[in-house]
Each structure stands twice: as structure tokens, then as C-alpha cells.
Short mmCIF file of C-alpha atoms in Angstrom, two decimals:
data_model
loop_
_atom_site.label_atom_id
_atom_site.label_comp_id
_atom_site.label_asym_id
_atom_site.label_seq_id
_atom_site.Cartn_x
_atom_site.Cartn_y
_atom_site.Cartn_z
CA UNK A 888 0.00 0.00 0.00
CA UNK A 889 1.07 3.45 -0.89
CA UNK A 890 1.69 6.17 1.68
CA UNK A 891 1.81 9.43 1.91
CA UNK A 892 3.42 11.86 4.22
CA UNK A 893 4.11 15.10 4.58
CA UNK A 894 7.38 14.94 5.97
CA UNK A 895 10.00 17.59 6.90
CA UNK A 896 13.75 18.38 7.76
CA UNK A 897 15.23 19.93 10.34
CA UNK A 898 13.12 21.56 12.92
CA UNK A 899 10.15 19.91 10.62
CA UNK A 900 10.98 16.62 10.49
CA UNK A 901 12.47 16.38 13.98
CA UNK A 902 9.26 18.21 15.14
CA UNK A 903 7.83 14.88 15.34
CA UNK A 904 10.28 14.17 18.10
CA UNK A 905 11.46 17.43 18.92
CA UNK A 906 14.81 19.64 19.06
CA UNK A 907 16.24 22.38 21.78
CA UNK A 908 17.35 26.03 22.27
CA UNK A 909 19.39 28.93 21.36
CA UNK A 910 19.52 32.27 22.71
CA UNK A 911 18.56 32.65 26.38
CA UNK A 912 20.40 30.15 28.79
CA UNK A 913 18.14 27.14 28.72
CA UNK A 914 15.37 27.08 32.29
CA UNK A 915 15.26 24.61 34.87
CA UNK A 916 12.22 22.66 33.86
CA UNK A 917 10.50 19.14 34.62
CA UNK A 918 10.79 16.28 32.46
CA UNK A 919 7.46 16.44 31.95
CA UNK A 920 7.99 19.98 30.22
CA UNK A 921 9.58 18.37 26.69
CA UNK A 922 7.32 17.85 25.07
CA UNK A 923 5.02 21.38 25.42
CA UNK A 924 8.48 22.67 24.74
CA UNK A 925 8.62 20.67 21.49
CA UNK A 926 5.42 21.80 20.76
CA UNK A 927 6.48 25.73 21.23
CA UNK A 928 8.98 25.01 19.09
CA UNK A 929 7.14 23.90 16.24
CA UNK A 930 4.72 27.29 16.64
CA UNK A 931 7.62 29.22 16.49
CA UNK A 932 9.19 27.27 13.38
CA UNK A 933 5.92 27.61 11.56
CA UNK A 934 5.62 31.31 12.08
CA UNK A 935 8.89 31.84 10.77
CA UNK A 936 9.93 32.95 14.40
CA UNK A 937 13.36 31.15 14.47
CA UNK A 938 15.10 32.60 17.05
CA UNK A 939 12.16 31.61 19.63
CA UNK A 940 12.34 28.38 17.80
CA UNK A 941 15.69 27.56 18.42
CA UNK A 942 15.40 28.63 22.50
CA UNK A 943 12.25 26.09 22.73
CA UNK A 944 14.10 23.41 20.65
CA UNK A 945 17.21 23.24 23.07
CA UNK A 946 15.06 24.01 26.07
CA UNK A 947 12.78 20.76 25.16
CA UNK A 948 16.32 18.84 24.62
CA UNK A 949 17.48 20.06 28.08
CA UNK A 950 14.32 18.24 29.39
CA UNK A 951 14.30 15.69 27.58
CA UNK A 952 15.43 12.10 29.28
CA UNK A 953 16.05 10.10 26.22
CA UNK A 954 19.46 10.83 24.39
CA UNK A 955 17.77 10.14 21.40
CA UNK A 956 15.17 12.72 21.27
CA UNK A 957 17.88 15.12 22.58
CA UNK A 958 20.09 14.09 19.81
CA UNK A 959 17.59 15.03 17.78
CA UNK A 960 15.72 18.13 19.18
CA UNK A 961 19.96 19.84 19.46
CA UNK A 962 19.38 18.84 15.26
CA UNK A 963 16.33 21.14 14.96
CA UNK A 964 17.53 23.43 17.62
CA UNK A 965 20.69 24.08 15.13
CA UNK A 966 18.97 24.28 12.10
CA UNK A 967 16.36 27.23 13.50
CA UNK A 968 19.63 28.80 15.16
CA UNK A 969 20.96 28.86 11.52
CA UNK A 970 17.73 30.16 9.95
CA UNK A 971 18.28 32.79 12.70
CA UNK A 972 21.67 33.91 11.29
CA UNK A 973 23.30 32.97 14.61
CA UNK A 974 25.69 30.68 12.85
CA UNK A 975 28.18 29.78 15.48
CA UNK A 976 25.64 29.13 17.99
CA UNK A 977 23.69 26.33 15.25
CA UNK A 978 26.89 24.99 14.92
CA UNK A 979 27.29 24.16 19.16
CA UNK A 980 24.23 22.90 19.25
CA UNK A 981 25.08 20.34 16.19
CA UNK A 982 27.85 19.84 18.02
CA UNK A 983 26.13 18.40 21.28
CA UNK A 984 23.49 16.65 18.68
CA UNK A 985 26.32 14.46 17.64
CA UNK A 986 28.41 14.20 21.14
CA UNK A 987 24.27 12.85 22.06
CA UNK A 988 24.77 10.36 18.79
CA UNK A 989 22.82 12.14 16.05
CA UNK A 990 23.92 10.09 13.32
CA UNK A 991 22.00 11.11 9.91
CA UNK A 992 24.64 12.20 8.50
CA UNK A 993 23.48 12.76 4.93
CA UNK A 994 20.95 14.82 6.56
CA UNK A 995 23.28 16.81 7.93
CA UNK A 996 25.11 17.20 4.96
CA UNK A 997 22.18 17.99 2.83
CA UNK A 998 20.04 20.11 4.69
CA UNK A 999 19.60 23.64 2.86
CA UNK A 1000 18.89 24.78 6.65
CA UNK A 1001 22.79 23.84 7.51
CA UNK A 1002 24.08 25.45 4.54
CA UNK A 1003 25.32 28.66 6.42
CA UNK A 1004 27.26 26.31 8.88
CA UNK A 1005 29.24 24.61 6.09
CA UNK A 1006 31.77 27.77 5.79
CA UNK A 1007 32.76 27.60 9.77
CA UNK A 1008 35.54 26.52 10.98
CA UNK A 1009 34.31 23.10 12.91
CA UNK A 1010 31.65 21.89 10.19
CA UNK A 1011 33.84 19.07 8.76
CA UNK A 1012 34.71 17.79 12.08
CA UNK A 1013 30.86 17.77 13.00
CA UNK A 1014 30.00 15.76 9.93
CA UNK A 1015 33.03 13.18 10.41
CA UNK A 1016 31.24 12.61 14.09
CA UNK A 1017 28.18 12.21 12.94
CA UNK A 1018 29.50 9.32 10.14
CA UNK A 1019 31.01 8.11 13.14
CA UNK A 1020 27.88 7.74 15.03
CA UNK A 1021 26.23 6.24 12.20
CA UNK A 1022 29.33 3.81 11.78
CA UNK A 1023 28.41 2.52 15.27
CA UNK A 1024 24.79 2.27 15.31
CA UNK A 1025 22.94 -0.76 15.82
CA UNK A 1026 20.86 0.16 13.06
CA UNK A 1027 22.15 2.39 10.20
CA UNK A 1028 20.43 5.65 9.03
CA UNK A 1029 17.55 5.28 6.59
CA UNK A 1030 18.77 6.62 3.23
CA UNK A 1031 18.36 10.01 2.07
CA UNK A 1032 15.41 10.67 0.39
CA UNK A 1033 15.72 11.45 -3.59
CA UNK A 1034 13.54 13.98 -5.21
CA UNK A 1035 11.60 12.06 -8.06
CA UNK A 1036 9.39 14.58 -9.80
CA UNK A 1037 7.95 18.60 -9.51
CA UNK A 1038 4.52 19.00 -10.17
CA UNK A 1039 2.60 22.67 -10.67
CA UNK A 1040 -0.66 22.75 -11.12
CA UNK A 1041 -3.60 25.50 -10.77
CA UNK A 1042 -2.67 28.75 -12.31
CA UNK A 1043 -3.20 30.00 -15.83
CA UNK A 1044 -0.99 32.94 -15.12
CA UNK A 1045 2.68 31.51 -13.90
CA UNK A 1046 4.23 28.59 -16.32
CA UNK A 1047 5.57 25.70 -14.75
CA UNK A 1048 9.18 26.57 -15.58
CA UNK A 1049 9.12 29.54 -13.88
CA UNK A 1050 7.58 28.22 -10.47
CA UNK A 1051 10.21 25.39 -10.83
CA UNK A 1052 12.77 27.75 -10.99
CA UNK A 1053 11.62 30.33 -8.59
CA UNK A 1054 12.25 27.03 -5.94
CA UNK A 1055 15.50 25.56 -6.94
CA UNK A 1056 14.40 21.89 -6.54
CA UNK A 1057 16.71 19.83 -8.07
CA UNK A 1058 14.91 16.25 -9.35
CA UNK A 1059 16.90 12.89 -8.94
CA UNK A 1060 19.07 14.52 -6.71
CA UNK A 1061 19.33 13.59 -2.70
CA UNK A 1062 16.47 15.62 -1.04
CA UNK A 1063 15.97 16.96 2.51
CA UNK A 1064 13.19 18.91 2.51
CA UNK A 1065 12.77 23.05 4.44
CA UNK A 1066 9.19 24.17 5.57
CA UNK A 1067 10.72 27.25 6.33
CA UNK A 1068 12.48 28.19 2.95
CA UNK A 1069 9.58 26.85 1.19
CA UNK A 1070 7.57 29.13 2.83
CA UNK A 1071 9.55 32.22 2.47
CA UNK A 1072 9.70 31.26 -0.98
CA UNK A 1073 5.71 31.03 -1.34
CA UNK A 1074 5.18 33.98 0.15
CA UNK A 1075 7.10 35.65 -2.70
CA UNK A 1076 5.71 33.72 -5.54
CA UNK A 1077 2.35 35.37 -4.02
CA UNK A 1078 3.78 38.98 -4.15
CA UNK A 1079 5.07 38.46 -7.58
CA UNK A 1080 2.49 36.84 -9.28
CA UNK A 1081 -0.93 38.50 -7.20
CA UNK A 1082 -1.58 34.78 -6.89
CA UNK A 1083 -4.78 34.21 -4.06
CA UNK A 1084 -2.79 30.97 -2.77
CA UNK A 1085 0.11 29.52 -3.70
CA UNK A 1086 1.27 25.94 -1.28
CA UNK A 1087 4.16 23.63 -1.94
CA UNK A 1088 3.43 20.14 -0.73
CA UNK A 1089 6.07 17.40 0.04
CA UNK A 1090 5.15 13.70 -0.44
CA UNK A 1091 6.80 10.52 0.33
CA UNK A 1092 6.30 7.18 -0.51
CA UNK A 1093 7.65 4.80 1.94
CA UNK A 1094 6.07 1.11 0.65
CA UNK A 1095 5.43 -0.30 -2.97
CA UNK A 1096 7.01 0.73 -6.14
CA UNK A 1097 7.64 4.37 -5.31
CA UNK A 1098 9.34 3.63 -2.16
CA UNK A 1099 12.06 6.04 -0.94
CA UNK A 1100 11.40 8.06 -3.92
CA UNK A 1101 9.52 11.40 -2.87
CA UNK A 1102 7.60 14.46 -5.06
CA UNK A 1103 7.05 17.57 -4.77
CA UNK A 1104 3.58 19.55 -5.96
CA UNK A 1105 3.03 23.09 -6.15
CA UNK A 1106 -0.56 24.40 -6.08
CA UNK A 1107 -1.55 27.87 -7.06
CA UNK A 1108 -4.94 29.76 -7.24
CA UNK A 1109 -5.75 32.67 -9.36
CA UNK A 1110 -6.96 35.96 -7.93
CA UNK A 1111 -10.19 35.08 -10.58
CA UNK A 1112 -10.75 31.27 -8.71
CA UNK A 1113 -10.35 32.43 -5.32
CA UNK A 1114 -13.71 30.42 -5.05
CA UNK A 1115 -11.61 27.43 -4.24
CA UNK A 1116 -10.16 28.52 -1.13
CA UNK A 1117 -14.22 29.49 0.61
CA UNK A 1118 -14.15 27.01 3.51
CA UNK A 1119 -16.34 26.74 6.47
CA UNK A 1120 -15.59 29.27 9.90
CA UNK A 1121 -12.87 28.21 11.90
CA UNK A 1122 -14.53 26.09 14.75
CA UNK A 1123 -13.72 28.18 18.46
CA UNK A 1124 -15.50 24.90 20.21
CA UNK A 1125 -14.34 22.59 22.99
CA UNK A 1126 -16.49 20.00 23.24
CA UNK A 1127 -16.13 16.70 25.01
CA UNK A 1128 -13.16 14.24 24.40
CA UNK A 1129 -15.34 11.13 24.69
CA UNK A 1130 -13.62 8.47 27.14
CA UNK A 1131 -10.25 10.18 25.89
CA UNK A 1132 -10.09 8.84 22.35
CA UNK A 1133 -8.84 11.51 20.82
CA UNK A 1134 -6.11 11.68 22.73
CA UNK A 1135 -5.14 8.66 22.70
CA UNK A 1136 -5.76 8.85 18.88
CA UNK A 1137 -3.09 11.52 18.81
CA UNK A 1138 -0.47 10.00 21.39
CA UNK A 1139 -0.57 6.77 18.88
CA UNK A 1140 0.01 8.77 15.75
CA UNK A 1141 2.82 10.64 17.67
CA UNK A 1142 4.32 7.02 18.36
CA UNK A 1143 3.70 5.54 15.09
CA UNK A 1144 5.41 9.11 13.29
CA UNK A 1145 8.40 8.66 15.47
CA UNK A 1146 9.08 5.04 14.46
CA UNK A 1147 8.36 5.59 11.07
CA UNK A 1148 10.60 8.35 11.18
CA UNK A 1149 13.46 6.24 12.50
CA UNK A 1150 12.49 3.38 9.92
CA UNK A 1151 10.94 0.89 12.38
CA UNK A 1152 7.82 1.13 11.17
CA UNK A 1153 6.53 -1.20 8.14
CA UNK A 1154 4.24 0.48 5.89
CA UNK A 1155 4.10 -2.75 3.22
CA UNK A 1156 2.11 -4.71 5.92
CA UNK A 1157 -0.31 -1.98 7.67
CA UNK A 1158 -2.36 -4.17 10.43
CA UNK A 1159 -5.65 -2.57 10.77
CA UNK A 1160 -8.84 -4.40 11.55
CA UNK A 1161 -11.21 -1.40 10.03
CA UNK A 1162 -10.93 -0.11 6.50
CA UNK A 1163 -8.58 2.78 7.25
CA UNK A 1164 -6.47 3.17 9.93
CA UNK A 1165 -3.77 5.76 9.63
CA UNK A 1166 0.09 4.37 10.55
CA UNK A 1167 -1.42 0.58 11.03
CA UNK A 1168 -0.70 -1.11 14.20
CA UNK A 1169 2.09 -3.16 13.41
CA UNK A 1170 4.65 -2.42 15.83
CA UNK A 1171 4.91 -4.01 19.12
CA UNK A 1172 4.77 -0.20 20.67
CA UNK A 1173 0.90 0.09 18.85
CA UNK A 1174 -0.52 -2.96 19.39
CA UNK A 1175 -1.89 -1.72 22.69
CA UNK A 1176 -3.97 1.20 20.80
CA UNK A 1177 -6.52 -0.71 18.37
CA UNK A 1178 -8.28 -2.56 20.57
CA UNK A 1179 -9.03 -0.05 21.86
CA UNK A 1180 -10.62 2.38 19.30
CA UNK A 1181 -12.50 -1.15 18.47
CA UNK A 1182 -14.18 -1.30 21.97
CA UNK A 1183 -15.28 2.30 22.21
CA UNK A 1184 -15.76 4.70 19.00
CA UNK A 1185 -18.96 2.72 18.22
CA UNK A 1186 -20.74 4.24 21.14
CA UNK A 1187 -19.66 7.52 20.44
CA UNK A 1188 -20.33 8.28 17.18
CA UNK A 1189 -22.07 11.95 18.20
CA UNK A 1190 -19.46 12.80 20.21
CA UNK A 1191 -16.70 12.01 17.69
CA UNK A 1192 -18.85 14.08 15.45
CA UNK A 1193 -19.11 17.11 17.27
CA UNK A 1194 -15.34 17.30 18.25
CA UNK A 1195 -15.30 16.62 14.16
CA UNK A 1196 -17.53 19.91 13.68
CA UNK A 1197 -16.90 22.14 16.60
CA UNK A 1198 -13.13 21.58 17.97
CA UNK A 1199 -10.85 24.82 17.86
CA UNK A 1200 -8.14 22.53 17.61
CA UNK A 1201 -7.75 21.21 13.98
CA UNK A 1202 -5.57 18.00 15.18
CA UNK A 1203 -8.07 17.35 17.34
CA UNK A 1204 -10.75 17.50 14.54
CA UNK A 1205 -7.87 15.26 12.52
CA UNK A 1206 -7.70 12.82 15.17
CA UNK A 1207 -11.73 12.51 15.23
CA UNK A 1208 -12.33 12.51 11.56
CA UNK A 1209 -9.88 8.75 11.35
CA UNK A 1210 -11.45 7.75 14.39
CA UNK A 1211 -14.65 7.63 12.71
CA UNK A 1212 -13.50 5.03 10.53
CA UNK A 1213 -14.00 2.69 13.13
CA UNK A 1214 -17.78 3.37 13.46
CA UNK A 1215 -19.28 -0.12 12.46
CA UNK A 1216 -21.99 1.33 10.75
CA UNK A 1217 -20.33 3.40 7.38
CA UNK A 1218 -23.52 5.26 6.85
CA UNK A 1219 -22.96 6.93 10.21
CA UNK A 1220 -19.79 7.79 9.78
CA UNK A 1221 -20.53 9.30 5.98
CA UNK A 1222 -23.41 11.57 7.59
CA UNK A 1223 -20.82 13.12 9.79
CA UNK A 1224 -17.10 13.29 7.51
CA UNK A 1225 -18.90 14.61 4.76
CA UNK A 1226 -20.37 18.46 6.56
CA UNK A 1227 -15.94 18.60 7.02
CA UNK A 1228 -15.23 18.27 3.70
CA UNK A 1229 -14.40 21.75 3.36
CA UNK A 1230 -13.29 22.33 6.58
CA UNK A 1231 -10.84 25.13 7.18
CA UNK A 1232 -7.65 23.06 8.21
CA UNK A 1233 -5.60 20.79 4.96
CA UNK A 1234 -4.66 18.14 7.37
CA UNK A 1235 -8.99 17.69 8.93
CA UNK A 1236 -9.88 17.90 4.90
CA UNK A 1237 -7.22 15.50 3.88
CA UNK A 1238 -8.24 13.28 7.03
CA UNK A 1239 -12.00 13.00 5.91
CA UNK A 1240 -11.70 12.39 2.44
CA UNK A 1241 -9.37 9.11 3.33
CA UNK A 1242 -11.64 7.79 5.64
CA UNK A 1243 -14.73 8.83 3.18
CA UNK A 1244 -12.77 6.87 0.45
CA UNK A 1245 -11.93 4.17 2.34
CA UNK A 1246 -15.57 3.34 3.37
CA UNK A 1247 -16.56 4.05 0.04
CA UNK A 1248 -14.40 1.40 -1.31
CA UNK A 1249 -15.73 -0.93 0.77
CA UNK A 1250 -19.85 -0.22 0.41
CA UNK A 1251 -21.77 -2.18 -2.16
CA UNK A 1252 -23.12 0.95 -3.26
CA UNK A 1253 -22.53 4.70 -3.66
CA UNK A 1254 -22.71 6.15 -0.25
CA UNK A 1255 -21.26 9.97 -1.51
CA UNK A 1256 -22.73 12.18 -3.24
CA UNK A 1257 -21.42 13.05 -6.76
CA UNK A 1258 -21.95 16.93 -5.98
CA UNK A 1259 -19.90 16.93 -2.84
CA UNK A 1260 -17.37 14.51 -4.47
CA UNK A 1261 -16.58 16.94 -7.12
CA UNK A 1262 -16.79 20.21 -4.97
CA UNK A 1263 -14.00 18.20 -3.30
CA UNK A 1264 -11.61 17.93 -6.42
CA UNK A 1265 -11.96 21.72 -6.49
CA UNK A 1266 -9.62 22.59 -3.50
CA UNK A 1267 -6.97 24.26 -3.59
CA UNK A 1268 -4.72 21.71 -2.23
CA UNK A 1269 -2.80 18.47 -3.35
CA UNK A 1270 -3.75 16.17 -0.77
CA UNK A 1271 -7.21 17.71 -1.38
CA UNK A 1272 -7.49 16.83 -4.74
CA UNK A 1273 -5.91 13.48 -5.08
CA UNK A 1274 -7.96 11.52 -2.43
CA UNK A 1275 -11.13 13.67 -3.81
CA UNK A 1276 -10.33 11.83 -7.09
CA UNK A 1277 -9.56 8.71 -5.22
CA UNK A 1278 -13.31 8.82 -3.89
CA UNK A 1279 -14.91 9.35 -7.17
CA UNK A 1280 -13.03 6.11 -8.21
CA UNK A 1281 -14.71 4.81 -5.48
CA UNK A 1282 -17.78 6.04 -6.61
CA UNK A 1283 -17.88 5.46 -10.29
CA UNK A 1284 -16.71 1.63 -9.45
CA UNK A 1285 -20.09 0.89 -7.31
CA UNK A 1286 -22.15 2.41 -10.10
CA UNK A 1287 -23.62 0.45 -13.38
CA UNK A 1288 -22.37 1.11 -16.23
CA UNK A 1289 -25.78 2.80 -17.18
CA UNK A 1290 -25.66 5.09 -13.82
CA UNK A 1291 -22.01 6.26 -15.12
CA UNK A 1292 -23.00 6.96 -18.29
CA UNK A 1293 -25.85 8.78 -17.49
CA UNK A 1294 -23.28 11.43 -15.07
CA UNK A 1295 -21.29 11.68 -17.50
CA UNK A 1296 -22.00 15.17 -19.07
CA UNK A 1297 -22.23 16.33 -14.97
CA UNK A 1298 -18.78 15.06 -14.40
CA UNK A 1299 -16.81 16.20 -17.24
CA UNK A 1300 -18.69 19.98 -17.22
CA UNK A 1301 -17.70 20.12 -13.52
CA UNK A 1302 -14.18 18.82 -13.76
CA UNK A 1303 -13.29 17.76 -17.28
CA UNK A 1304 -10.52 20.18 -17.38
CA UNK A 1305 -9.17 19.06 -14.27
CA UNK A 1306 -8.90 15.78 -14.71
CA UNK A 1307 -7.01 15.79 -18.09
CA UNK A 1308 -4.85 18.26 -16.65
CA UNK A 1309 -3.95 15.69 -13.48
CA UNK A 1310 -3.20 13.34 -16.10
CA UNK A 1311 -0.15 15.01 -17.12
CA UNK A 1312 1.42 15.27 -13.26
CA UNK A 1313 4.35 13.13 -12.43
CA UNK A 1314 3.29 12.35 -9.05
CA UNK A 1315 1.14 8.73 -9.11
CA UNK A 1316 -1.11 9.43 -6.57
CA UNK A 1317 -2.05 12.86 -8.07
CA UNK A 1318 -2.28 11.50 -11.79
CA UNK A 1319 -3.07 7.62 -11.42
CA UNK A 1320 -6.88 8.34 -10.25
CA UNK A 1321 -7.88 11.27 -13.08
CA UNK A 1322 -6.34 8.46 -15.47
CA UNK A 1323 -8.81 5.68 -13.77
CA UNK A 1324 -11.64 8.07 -13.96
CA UNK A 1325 -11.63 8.84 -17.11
CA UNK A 1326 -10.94 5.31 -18.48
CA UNK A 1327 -13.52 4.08 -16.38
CA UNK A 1328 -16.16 7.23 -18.35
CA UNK A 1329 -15.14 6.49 -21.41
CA UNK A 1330 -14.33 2.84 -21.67
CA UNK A 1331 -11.06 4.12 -23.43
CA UNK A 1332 -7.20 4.93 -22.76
CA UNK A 1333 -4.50 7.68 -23.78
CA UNK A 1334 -2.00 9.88 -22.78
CA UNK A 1335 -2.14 13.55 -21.63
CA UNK A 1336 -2.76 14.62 -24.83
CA UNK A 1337 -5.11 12.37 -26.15
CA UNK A 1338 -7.30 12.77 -23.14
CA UNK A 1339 -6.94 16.47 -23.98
CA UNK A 1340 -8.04 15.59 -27.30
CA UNK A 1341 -10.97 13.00 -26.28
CA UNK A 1342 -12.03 15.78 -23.69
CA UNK A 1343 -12.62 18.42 -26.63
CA UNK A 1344 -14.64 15.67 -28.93
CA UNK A 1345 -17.47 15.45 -26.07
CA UNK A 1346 -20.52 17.65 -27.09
CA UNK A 1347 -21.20 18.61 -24.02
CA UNK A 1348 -24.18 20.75 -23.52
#
């Protein structure tokens, strides 16, 4: 099974674990304090606030008990110290990230974050430690991830060529991957081009054919299709966690993220007993959650909702919106995903369609509704669009062959364009499903260009 994730370097990627500090002389704190810590850091990364993001980074490694996660959260705390222009002070902290046995050592050398370290007087000694560490592990380093393929899609009014350029990502090359410059990057294509949105999403594969290989997709939106970004109000709710779940939803993802992150986790063989289930439970360290979820989402299927509908807190709406999947009726958990469809978080949105699809794919019959299935496919974002596609797969395959024929017209006025224009992406997840679609309308198969051409035969009224 393919997976997708949006994964991360530096203070990104090690957010999952955390990183440490940088500027003020790091607090006395509890053990218990890490993790918020982590958490602060992450904020601070995210709003481009990097010297507050290096403090929290080094402060969460201070109080952190595990060398491991220190290792780790000195990594981030060094890369938002260099994003600060404090160079000498990223390179310390690398410094005790290795003396704690940070050992990705291609990271390190890769990391567009680092690049201002590589001048200083130190770096190469840094590097050789952390090849050192890696020599000695029990377990060596994943591989470096390699860039396979840059998508842009979405704007009529900035080529391809120029986005591509206007990034710098270099394809078949080893890739560690910057939230940070990415986003400084965005906000300029923005500026430049009056764009409404512009969003650059990172996605690895980490099981089947694709695996280790990882793409890149840039979506835009025209000032003149700023339609596509009208989602519902930001939910200021906080209702009831029912019997936990949610939590304990989110302390399982944060477990299955970490050993994913440090390769321990197999995707190839996700054990799930529902239809969708996230990470999978296949880890010794997860087996504990799923029986859990089993027991007790069934009799809170209201509750699950509301958190779903009213939760300020979009990973808690996240967390509810897969949790649903293990409602054992699917028609109850349909009546409830689908009002979040165009909820105002990416990662809630991209949660519910995946669990909508998934159930889908199971039914007997189509349980969506075509409208709300292609008002879907019109968001703005990747992971949007792909899994709306997915689901009208899903769709089209529990129809007759009369019932498809007869939506025809409705589906290729609505999002003709957009699926022959998905055909041509790189990325398999984003162009594989507008391919099945369309095969599965017309009965017929091409390339790009001949579904362009097929697309303009269709008298459509």
C-alpha cells in the first residue's frame, strides 16, 4: 500500500520528536515539560519565528530524558539557530546533537537549513562525528530521500518553468526537505504573481514501487478562482473528548510518526482491523492502541462528530475525523465526515476524504454524493485533490455502467478540465486516479494529450 506523508527536515521533520534552544540560557524545567516545549517550538518554526524556535528546541532537549530525542531536538535546535543567522551558535548545538549520537549524517550534509554552517571553521569535524555515530549504530540511518518529480498545477498565469525555478528543486538529486524556505519562498511567488494561494506540498512514498522516492507539488490559485479557497468558519468549540479517544488517537500517531521516522515502522504490511487506519498497528509499541478504538468509537459516534464539527483545535478534529473510521456502521460515519469536507484546516480535509474513500471502497453501493465529491476535487490543495479523485473512483466503481453513463456530461462539465490536466502530473497518486476516472467514463485509454483531445470531442451541452 502506498503512503503518503508530509514529511519535513530539520526543525520539521524532527518536530515529530522534537529539538532544543538557542539564545537565552536554557530554564530549569520538569521532564514532563519536553514535550510542550517541542510543541512551542514547532509554533515558532511555523511562524517563521526562528530565534524563539531555536530557544524552545534546546530548552525541550534540556528536558528531555532520552538521548535520542535530545540528539535530535539539538538537530532542529541548530537548524532554527541557523535560519536565525546565529551561525556559530547552530553549529554548538550540532555539536552536542552528535556528542548525544545524532547520526543522519546525509541529513546533515544535505540540509539547505545547515548550509550557512558549512563555511565555519568546525563543520567538517561535525560531519566526520556524525558518520562516526552512524558507523556505530545498531541500526544504520535510513537513506536520504531522492527527489523524483515537480509538479505545478492550478494557475493560468505563472508557467511551470518559472515556479520550478523560482524554488531551486533539483529532481533525482538527494532531497531533505525546508518548511521554512519553502515558505519564504511562497510567500514571494504570491507577491510576484498577485496569486490568491500559492502551497508547496512534500510527499513521500515509503512502501510499494515508489518507495524512498519522494515528489514535490506546487498548487496555485488565481486571484479570478479564489472560489476554491471558501471554507467553512474556523470552529472556536471545545467539546467533550469522549472516554479520551482523541487523545489517545493523537499520542498513537505521535508514536507511530516517530518510528516511522526512525524506519521501524513497516508500511508494506499496515495491520488494521477497520478499513482505514492511519500508521497501522504493526509495531509491538501500537498494538496496545486498536483494541481499543475497536471497543469504544462505536458508542460515540455523536461525540466524535461534534469534536469533528466544533473543535478549535484542527488536530483534534484530525484525530476525530480517522477515528470515525471505526464506526461499524459506514452510513454513520458518511453523515458526519462529509459536513468537514471543506473544513478550514488541509490536514482535517485530507483526514475526511481518506476515511470517506476508504468506506466508500468498501460499500456495495454509492454512499457519496457526486456533488460533494466533485466540490472536493476543487480545492486548492494536493492532498485535497488526489484523495477527492480517489473517492470518485470509489464512486464510479459501485455504479452500473448505465448510472455512469448517465453522469457523464455532470462530471466532465464540472471537472473535465481538471482531470485531463492531473493526467499530465508526475506524481502517481495525483495522476493515477484522473487516469482511472476517465478510463472508467469512457471505456477508453490515452496519454495527456489524447485525453486532452478526447475531452474536446465530447458535445457537451
Amino acid at each position: 500500500m502506498k503512503r503518503f506523508l508530509s514529511f519535513l527536515a530539520c526543525a520539521v521533520a524532527v518536530a515529530l520528536l522534537g529539538p532544543g534552544c538557542a539564545h537565552a540560557p536554557a530554564p530549569a524545567v520538569a521532564p514532563a515539560d519536553a514535550n510542550a516545549l517541542r510543541q512551542q517550538a514547532e509554533a515558532a518554526y511555523f511562524a517563521l519565528d526562528f530565534p524563539r524556535c531555536a530557544g524552545s528546541y534546546r530548552a525541550s532537549a534540556d528536558a528531555s530524558q532520552e538521548a535520542a530525542s535530545r540528539a535530535e531536538l539539538l538537530y532542529s535546535a541548530a537548524c532554527c539557530a541557523s535560519l536565525a543567522g546565529v551561525s556559530q551558535e547552530g553549529l554548538g548545538l550540532l555539536r552536542r546533537a552528535v556528542q548525544e549520537g545524532y547520526a543522519q549524517a546525509d541529513t546533515l550534509a544535505h540540509d539547505p537549513e545547515l548550509r550557512p554552517l558549512h563555511a565555519l571553521e568546525g563543520w567538517d569535524a561535525v560531519l566526520a562525528q556524525a558518520r562516526a555515530n552512524a558507523q556505530k549504530a545498531l541500526k544504520p540511518p535510513p537513506p536520504l530521500r531522492v527527489l523524483a518529480g515537480v509538479d505545478v498545477y492550478g494557475s493560468r498565469r505563472v508557467d511551470a518553468e518559472t515556479v520550478r525555478r523560482a524554488f531551486g528543486f533539483e529532481v533525482g538529486q538527494p532531497f531533505v526537505y525546508s518548511q521554512a524556505l519553502v515558505t519564504m519562498k511562497e510567500n514571494g511567488l504570491r507577491r510576484q504573481y498577485a496569486l490568491a494561494f500559492s502551497h508547496v506540498a512534500y510527499i513521500s512514498y515509503h512502501a510499494g514501487p515508489e518507495a524512498g522516492r519522494d515528489y514535490i507539488t506546487v498548487d496555485l490559485v488565481d486571484e479570478d478562482e479564489a472560489w476554491r479557497l471558501k471554507f467553512l468558519p474556523e470552529p472556536a468549540g471545545h467539546p467533550e473528548d469522549p472516554e479520551g479517544l482523541v487523545a489517545r488517537w493523537r499520542e498513537y500517531e505521535d508514536r507511530a510518526w516517530t518510528l516511522l521516522r526512525r524506519g521501524e515502522l513497516d508500511l508494506a504490511k499496515p495491520v488494521c482491523r477497520v478499513t482505514h487506519c492511519s500508521l497501522g498497528f504493526g509495531h509491538a509499541e501500537l498494538s496496545s492502541f486498536e483494541p481499543v478504538f475497536v471497543e469504544k468509537v462505536p458508542a460515540h459516534v455523536d461525540a466524535l462528530g461534534r469534536v469533528l464539527r466544533e473543535d478549535a483545535d484542527p488536530k483534534n478534529r484530525a484525530a476525530a475525523a480517522f477515528l470515525l473510521a471505526y464506526v461499524s456502521e459506514p452510513g454513520l460515519a458518511i453523515e458526519r465526515l462529509v459536513g468537514s469536507i471543506r473544513d478550514s484546516s488541509p490536514l482535517v480535509r485530507n483526514n475526511v476524504l481518506r476515511v470517506l474513500g476508504a468506506l466508500q471502497r468498501h460499500a456495495d453501493r454509492p454512499l457519496v454524493e457526486l456533488p460533494r465529491v466533485l466540490d472536493a476535487m476543487a480545492l486548492p490543495q494536493t492532498t485535497d485533490r488526489n484523495k477527492a479523485t480517489s473517492l470518485l473512483v470509489a464512486v464510479l466503481e459501485k455504479m452500473s455502467p448505465s448510472e455512469r453513463a448517465a453522469r457523464l456530461a455532470d462530471i466532465l462539465r464540472q471537472a473535465g478540465e481538471q482531470l485531463v490536466a492531473m493526467t499530465a502530473l508526475q506524481q502517481p497518486i495525483n495522476r493515477d486516479p484522473a487516469r482511472t476516472v476517465l478510463e472508467r467514463l469512457s471505456g477508453e485509454q490515452h496519454d495527456a494529450e489524447g485525453w486532452r483531445v478526447w475531452l474536446q470531442k465530447q458535445q457537451l451541452p
